[in-house]
Tab-separated table of N, CA and C and ligand atoms in Angstrom:
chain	number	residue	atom	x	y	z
A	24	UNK	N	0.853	-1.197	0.000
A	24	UNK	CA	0.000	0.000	0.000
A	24	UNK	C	0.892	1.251	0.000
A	25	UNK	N	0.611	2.634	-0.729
A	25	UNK	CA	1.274	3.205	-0.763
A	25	UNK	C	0.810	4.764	0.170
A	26	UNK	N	1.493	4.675	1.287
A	26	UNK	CA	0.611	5.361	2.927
A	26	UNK	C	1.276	6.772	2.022
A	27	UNK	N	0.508	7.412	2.561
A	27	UNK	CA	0.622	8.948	2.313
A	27	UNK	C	0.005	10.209	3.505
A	28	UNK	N	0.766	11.023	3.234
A	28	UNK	CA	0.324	12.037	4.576
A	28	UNK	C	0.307	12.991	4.251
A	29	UNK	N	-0.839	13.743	4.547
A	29	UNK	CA	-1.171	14.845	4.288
A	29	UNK	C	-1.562	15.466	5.257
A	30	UNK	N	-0.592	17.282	5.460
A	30	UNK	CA	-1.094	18.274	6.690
A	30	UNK	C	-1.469	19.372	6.075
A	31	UNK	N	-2.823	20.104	6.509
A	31	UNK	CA	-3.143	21.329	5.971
A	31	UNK	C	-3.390	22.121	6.703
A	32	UNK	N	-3.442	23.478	6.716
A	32	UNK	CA	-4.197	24.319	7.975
A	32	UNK	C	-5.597	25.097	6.938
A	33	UNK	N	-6.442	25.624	7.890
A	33	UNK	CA	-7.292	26.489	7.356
A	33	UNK	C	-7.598	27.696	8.310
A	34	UNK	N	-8.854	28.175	7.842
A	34	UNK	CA	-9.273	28.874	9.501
A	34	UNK	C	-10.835	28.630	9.377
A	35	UNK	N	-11.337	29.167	10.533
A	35	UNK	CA	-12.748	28.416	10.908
A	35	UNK	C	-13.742	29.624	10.053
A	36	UNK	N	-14.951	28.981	9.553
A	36	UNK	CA	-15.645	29.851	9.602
A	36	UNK	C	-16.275	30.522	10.241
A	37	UNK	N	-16.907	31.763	10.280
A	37	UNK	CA	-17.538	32.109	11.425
A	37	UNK	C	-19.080	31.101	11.969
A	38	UNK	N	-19.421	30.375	11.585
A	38	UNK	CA	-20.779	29.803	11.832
A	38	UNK	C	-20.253	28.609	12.054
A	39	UNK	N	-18.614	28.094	12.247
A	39	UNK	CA	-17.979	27.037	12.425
A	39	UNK	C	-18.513	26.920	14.135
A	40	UNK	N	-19.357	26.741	15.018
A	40	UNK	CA	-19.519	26.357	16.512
A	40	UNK	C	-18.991	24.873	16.421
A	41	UNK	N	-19.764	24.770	18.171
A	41	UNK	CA	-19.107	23.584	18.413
A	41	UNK	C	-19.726	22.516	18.164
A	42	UNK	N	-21.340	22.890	17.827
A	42	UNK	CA	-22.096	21.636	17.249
A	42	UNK	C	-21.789	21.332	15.711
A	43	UNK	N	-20.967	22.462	14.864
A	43	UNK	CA	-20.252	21.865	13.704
A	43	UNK	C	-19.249	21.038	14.196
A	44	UNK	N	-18.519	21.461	15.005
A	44	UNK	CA	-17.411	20.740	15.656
A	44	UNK	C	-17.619	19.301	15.648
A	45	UNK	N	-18.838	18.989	16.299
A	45	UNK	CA	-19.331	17.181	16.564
A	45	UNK	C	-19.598	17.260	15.883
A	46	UNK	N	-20.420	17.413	14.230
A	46	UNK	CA	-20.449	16.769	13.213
A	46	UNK	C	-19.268	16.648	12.415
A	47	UNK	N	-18.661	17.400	12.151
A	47	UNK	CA	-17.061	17.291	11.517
A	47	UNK	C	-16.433	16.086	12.307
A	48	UNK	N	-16.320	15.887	13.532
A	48	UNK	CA	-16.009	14.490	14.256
A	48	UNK	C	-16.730	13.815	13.993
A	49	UNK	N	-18.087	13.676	14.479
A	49	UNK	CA	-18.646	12.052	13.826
A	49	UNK	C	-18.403	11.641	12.219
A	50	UNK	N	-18.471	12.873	11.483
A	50	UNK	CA	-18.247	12.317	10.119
A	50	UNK	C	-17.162	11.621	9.830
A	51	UNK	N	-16.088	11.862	10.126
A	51	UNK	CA	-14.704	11.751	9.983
A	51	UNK	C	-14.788	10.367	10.792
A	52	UNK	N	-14.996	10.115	12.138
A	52	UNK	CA	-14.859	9.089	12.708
A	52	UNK	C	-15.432	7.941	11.743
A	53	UNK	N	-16.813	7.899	11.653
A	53	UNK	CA	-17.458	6.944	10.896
A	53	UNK	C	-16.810	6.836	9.434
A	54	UNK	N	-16.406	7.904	8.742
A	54	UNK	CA	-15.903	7.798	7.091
A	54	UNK	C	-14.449	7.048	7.253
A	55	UNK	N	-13.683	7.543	8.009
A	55	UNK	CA	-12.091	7.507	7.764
A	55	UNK	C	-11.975	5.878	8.443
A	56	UNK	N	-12.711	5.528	9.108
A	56	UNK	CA	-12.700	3.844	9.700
A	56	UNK	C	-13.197	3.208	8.186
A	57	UNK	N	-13.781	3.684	7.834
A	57	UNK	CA	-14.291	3.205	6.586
A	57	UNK	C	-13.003	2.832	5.179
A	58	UNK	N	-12.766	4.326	5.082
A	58	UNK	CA	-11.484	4.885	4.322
A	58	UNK	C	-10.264	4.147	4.942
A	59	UNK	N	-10.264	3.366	5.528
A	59	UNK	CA	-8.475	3.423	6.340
A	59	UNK	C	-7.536	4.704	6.344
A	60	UNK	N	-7.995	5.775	6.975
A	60	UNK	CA	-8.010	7.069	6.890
A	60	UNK	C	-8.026	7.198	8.621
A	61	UNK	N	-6.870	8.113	9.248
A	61	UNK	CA	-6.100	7.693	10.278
A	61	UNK	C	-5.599	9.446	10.429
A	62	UNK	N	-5.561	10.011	11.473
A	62	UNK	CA	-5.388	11.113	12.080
A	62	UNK	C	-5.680	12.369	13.165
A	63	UNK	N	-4.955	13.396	12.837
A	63	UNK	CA	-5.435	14.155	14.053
A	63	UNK	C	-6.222	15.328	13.652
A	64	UNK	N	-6.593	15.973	14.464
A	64	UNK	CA	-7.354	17.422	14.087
A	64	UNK	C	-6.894	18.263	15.543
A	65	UNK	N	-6.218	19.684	14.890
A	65	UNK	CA	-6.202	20.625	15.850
A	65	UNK	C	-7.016	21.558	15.922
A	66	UNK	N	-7.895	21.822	16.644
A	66	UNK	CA	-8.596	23.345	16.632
A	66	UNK	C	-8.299	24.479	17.548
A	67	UNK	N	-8.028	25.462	16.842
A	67	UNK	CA	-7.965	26.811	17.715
A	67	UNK	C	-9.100	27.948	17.799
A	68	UNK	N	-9.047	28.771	18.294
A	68	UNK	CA	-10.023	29.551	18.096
A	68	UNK	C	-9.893	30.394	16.305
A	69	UNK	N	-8.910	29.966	15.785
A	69	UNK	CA	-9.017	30.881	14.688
A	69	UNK	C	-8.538	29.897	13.519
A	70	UNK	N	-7.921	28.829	14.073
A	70	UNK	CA	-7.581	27.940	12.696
A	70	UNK	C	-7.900	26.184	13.043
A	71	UNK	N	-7.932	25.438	12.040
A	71	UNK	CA	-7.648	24.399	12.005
A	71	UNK	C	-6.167	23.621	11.800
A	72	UNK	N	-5.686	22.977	11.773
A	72	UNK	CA	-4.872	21.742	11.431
A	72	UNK	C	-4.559	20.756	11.645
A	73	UNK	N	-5.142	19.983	10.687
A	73	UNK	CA	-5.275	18.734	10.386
A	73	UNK	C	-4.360	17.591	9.654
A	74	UNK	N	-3.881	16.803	9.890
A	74	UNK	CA	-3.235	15.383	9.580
A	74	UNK	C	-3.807	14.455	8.999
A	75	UNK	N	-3.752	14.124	8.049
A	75	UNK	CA	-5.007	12.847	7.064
A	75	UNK	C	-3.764	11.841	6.555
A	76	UNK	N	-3.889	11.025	6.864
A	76	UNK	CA	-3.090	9.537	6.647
A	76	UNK	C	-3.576	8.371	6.078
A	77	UNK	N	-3.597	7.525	5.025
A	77	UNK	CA	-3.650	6.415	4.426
A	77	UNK	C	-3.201	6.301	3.185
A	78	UNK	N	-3.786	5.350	2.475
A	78	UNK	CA	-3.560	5.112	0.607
A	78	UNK	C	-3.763	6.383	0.035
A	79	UNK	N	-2.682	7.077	-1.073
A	79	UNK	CA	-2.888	7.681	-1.501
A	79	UNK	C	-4.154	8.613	-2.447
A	80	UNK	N	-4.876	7.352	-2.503
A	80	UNK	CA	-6.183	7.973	-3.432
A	80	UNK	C	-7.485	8.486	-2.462
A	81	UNK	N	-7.527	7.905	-1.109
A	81	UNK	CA	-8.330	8.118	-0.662
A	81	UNK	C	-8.481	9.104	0.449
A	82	UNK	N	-6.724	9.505	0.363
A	82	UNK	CA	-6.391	10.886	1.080
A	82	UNK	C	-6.455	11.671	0.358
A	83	UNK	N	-6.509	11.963	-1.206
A	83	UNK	CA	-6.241	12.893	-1.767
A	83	UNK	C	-7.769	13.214	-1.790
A	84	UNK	N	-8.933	12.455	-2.422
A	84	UNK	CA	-10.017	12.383	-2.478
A	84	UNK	C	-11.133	13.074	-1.526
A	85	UNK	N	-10.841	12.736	0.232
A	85	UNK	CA	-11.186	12.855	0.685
A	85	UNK	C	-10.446	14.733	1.721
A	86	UNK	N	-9.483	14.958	0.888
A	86	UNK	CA	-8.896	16.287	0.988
A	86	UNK	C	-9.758	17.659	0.027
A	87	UNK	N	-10.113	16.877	-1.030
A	87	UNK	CA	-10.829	17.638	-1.848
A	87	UNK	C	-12.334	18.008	-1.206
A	88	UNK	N	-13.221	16.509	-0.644
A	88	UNK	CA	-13.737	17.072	-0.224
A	88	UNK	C	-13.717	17.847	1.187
A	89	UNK	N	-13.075	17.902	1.616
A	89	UNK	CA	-12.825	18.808	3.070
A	89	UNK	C	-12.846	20.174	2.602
A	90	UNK	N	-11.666	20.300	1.210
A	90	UNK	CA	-11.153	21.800	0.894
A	90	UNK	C	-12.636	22.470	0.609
A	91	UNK	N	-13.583	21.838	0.090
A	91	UNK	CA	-14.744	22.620	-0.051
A	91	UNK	C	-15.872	22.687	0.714
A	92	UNK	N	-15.715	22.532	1.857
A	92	UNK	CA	-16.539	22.145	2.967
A	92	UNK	C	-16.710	23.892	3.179
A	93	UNK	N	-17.753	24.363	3.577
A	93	UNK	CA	-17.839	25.618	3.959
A	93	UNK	C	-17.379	26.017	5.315
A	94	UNK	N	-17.636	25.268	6.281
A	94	UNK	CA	-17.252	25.465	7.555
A	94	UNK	C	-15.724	25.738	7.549
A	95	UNK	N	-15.064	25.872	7.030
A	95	UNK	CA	-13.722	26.894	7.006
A	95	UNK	C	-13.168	27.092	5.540
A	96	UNK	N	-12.489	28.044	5.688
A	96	UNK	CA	-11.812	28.708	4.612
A	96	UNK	C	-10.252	28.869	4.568
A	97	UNK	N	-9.777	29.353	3.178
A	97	UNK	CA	-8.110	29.207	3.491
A	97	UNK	C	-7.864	28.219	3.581
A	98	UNK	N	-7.919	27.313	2.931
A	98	UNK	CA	-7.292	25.703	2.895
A	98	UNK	C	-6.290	25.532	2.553
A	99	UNK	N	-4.724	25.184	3.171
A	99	UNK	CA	-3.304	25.417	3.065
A	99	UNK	C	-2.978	24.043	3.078
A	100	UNK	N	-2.329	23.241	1.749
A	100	UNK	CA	-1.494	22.111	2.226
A	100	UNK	C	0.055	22.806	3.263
A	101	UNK	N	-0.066	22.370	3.786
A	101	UNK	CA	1.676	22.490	4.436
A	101	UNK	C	2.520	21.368	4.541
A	102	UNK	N	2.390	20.454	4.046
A	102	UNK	CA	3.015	19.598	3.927
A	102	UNK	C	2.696	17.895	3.577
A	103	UNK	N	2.888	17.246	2.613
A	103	UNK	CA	2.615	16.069	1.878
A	103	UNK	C	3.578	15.388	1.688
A	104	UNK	N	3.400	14.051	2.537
A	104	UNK	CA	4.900	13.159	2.205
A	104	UNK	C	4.049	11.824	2.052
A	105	UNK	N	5.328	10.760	1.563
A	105	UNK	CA	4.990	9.389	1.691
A	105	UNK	C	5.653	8.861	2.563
A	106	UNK	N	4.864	7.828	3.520
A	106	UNK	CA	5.252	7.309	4.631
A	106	UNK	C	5.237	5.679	4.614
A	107	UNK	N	6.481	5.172	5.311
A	107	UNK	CA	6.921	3.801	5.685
A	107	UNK	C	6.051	3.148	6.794
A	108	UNK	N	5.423	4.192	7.765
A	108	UNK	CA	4.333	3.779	9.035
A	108	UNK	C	3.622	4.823	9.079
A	109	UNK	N	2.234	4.420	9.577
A	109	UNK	CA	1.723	5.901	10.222
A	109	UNK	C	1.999	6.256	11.234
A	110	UNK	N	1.697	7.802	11.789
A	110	UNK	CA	2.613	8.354	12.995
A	110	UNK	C	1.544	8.574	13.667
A	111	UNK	N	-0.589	8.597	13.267
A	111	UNK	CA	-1.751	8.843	14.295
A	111	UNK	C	-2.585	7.396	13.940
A	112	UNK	N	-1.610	6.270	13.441
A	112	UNK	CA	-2.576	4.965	13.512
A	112	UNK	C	-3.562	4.479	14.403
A	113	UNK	N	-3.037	5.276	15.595
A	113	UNK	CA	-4.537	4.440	16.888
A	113	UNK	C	-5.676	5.413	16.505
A	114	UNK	N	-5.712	6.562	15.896
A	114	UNK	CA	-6.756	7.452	15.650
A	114	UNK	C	-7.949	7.536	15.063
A	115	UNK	N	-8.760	7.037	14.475
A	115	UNK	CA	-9.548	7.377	13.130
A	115	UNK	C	-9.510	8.842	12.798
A	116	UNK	N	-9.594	9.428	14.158
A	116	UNK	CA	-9.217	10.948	13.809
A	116	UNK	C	-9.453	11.601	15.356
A	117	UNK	N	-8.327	11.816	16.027
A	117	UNK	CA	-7.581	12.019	17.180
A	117	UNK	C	-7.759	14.271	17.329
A	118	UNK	N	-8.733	13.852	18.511
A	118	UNK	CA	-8.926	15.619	18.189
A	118	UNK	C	-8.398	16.193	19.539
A	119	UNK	N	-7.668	17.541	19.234
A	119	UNK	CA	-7.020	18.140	20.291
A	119	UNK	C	-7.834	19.837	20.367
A	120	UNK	N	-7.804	20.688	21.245
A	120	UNK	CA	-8.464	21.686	21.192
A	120	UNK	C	-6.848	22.394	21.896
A	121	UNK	N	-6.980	23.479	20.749
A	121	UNK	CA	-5.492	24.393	21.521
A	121	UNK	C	-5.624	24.917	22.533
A	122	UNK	N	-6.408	24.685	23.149
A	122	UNK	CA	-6.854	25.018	24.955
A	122	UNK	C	-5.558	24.487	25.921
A	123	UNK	N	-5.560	22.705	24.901
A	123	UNK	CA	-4.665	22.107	25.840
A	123	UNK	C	-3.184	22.176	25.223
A	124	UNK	N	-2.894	22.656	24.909
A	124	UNK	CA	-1.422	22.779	24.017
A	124	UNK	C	-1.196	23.850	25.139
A	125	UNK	N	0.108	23.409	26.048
A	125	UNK	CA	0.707	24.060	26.657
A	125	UNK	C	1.851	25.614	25.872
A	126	UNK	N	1.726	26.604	26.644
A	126	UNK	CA	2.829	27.315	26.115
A	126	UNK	C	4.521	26.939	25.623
A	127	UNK	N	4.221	26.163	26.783
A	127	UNK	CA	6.284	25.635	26.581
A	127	UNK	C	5.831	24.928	25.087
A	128	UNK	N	5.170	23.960	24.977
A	128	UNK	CA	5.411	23.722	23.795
A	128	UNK	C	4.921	24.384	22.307
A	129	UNK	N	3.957	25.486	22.716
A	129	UNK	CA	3.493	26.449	21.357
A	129	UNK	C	4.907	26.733	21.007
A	130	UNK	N	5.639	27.310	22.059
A	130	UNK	CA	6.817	28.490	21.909
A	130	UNK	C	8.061	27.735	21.280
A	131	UNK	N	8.264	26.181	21.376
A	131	UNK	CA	9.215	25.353	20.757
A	131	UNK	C	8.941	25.359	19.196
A	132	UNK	N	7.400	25.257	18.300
A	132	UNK	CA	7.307	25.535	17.513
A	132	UNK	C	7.260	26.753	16.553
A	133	UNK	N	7.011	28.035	17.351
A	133	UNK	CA	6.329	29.214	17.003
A	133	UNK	C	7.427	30.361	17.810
A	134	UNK	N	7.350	31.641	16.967
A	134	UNK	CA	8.525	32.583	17.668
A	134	UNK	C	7.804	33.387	19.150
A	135	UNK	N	6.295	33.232	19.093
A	135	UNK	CA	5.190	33.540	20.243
A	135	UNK	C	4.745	32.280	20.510
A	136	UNK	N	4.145	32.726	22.087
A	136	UNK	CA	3.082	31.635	22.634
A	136	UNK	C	1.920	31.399	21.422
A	137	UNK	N	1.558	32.315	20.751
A	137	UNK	CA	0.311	32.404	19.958
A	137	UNK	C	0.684	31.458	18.789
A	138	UNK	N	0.261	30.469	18.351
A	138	UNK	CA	0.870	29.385	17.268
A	138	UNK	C	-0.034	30.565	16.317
A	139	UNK	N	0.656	29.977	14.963
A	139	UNK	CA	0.066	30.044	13.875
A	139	UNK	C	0.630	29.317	12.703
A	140	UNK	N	0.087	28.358	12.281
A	140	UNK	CA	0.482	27.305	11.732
A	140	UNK	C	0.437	27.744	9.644
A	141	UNK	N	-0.450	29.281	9.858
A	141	UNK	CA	-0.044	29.803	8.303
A	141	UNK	C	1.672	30.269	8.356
A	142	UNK	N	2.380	30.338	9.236
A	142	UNK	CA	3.566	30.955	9.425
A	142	UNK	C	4.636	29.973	9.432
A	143	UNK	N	4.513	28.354	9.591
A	143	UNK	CA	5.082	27.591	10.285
A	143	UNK	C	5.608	26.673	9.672
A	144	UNK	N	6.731	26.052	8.749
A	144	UNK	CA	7.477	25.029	7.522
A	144	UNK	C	6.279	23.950	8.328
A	145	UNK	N	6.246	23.167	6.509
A	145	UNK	CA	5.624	22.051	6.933
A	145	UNK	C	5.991	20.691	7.848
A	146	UNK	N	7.288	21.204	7.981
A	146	UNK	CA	8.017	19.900	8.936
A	146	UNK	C	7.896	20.265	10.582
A	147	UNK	N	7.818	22.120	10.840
A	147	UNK	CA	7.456	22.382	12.238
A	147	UNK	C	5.969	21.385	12.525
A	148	UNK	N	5.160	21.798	11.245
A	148	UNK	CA	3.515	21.453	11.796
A	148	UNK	C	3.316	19.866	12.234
A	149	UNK	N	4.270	19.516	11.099
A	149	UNK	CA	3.988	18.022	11.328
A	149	UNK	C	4.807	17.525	12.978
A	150	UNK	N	6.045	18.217	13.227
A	150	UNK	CA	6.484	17.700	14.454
A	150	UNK	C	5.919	17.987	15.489
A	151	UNK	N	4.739	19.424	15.518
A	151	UNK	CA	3.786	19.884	16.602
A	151	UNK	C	2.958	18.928	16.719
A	152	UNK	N	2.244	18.207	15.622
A	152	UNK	CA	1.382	17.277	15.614
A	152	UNK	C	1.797	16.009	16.488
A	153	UNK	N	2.909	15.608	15.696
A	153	UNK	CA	3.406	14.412	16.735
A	153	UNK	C	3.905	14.552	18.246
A	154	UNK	N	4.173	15.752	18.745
A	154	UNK	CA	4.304	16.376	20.195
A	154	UNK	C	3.252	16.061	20.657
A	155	UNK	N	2.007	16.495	19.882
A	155	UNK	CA	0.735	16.666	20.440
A	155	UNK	C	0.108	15.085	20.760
A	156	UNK	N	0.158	14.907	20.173
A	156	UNK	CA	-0.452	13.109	20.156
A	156	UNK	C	1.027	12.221	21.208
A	157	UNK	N	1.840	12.554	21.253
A	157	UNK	CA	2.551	11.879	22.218
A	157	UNK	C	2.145	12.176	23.280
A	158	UNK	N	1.974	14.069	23.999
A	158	UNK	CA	1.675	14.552	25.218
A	158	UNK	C	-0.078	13.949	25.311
A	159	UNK	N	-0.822	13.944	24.404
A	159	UNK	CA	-1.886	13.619	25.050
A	159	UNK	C	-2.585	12.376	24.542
A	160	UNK	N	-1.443	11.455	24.679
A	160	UNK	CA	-2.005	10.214	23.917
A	160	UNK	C	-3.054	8.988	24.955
A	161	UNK	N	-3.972	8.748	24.423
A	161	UNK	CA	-5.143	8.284	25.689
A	161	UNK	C	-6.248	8.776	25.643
A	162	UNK	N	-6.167	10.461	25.636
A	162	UNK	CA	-6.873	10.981	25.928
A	162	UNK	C	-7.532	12.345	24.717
A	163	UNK	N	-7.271	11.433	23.494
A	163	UNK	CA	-7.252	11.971	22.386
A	163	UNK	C	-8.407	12.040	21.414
A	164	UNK	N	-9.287	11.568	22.045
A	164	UNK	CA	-11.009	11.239	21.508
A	164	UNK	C	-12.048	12.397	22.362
A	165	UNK	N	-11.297	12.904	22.707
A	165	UNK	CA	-12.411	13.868	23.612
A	165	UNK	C	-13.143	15.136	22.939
A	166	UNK	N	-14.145	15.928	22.734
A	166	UNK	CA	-14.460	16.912	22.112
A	166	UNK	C	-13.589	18.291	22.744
B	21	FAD	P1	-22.480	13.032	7.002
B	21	FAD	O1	-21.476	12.443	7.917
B	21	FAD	O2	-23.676	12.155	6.633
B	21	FAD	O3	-22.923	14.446	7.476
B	21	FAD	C1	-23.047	14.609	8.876
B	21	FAD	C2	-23.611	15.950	9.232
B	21	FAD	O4	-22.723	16.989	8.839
B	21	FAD	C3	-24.943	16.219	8.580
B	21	FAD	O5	-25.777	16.764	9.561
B	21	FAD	C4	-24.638	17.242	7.522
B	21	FAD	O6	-25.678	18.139	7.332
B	21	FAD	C5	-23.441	17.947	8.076
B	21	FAD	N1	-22.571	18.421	7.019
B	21	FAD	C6	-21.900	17.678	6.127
B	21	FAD	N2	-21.203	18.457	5.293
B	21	FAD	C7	-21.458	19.739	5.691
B	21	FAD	C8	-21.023	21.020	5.235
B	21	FAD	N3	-20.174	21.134	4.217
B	21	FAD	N4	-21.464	22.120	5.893
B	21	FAD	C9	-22.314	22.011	6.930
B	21	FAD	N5	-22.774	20.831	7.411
B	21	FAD	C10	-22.349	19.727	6.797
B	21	FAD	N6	-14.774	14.308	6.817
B	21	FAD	C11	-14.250	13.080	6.858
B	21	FAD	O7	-14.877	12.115	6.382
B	21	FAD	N7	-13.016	12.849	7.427
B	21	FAD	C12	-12.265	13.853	7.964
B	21	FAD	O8	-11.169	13.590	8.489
B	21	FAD	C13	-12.805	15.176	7.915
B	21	FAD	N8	-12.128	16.216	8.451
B	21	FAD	C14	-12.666	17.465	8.369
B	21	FAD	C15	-11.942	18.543	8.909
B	21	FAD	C16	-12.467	19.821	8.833
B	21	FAD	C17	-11.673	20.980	9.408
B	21	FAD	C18	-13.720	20.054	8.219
B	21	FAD	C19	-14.273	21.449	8.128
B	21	FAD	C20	-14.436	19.004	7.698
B	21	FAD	C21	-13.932	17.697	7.773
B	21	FAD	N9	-14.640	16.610	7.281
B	21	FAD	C22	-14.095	15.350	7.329
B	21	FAD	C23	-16.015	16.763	6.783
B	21	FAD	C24	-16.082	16.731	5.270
B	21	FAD	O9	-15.792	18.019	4.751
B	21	FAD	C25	-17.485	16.311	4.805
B	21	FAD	O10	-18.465	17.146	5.380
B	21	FAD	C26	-17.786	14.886	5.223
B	21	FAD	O11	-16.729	14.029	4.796
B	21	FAD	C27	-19.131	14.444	4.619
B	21	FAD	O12	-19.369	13.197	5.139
B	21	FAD	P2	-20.765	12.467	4.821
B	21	FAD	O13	-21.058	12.620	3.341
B	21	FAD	O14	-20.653	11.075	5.370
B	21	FAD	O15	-21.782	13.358	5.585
């Protein structure tokens, strides 16, 4: 199989709440178990970024439809590689809220506490991601 990874950021729309929030999760949960489609989702108050992992066709596919999803805008690949393992395999889709992203570690990625992941090489985002899922691994299904 040929695993592929894909990280993008966006930002939220304004009518993006938190009951979009649980449907964007249940969808994803139920589709991507489906898809063999494996990752994380970050939300902030002003952006998304997201990690989408499996076979190449059905990440790319299922990127397209995200990019046109109305509930956010600014859809940024930041980074697309091919991968030997996945790095959010226990996930179907592993959600973090930047509530819990400590400062010490915003500030390891970012020149401020304030992340911003439109500012950030695609290899910072992807290593924030894997910080993130290491520090809160367990407890990674929560809204
Ligand atoms: P359903 O799961 O049947 O739809 C569920 C509910 O969501 C319904 O109530 C429906 O009205 C509502 N809904 C669906 N699309 C929209 C929309 N565009 N605007 C408003 N409400 C809507 N999908 C995945 O499958 N996997 C992912 O990892 C994933 N990540 C996402 C990340 C972000 C930041 C965003 C914004 C969306 C993401 N989505 C993801 C959702 C994706 O864009 C599609 O909405 C979804 O894949 C449609 O799934 P479905 O056809 O099974 O719809």
């Amino acid at each position: 199989m040929d695993l592929v990874q894909l990280i993008y950021v966006s930002r939220l729309s304004p009518e993006c709440d938190a009951e979009s929030l649980k449907k964007i999760l249940d969808s994803s949960r139920k589709n991507n178990r489906k898809l063999g489609i494996t990752g994380i989702l970050c939300r902030d108050k002003r952006f998304f970024l997201q990690c989408l992992e499996g076979a190449r066709e059905p990440v790319n596919k299922l990127y397209a439809t995200i990019m046109a999803d109305e509930r956010h805008k600014d859809v940024i690949i930041l980074k697309y590689q091919e991968l030997v393992r996945r790095e959010f395999g226990a996930w179907s889709m592993a959600f973090v809220s930047s509530k819990k992203v400590d400062k010490i570690l915003a500030l390891q990625y970012s020149s401020t506490t304030k992340l911003d992941p439109y500012s950030m090489p695609g290899q910072a985002a992807h290593d924030f991601l894997v910080d993130v899922a290491r520090t809160w691994q367990g407890n990674l299904e929560e809204v």
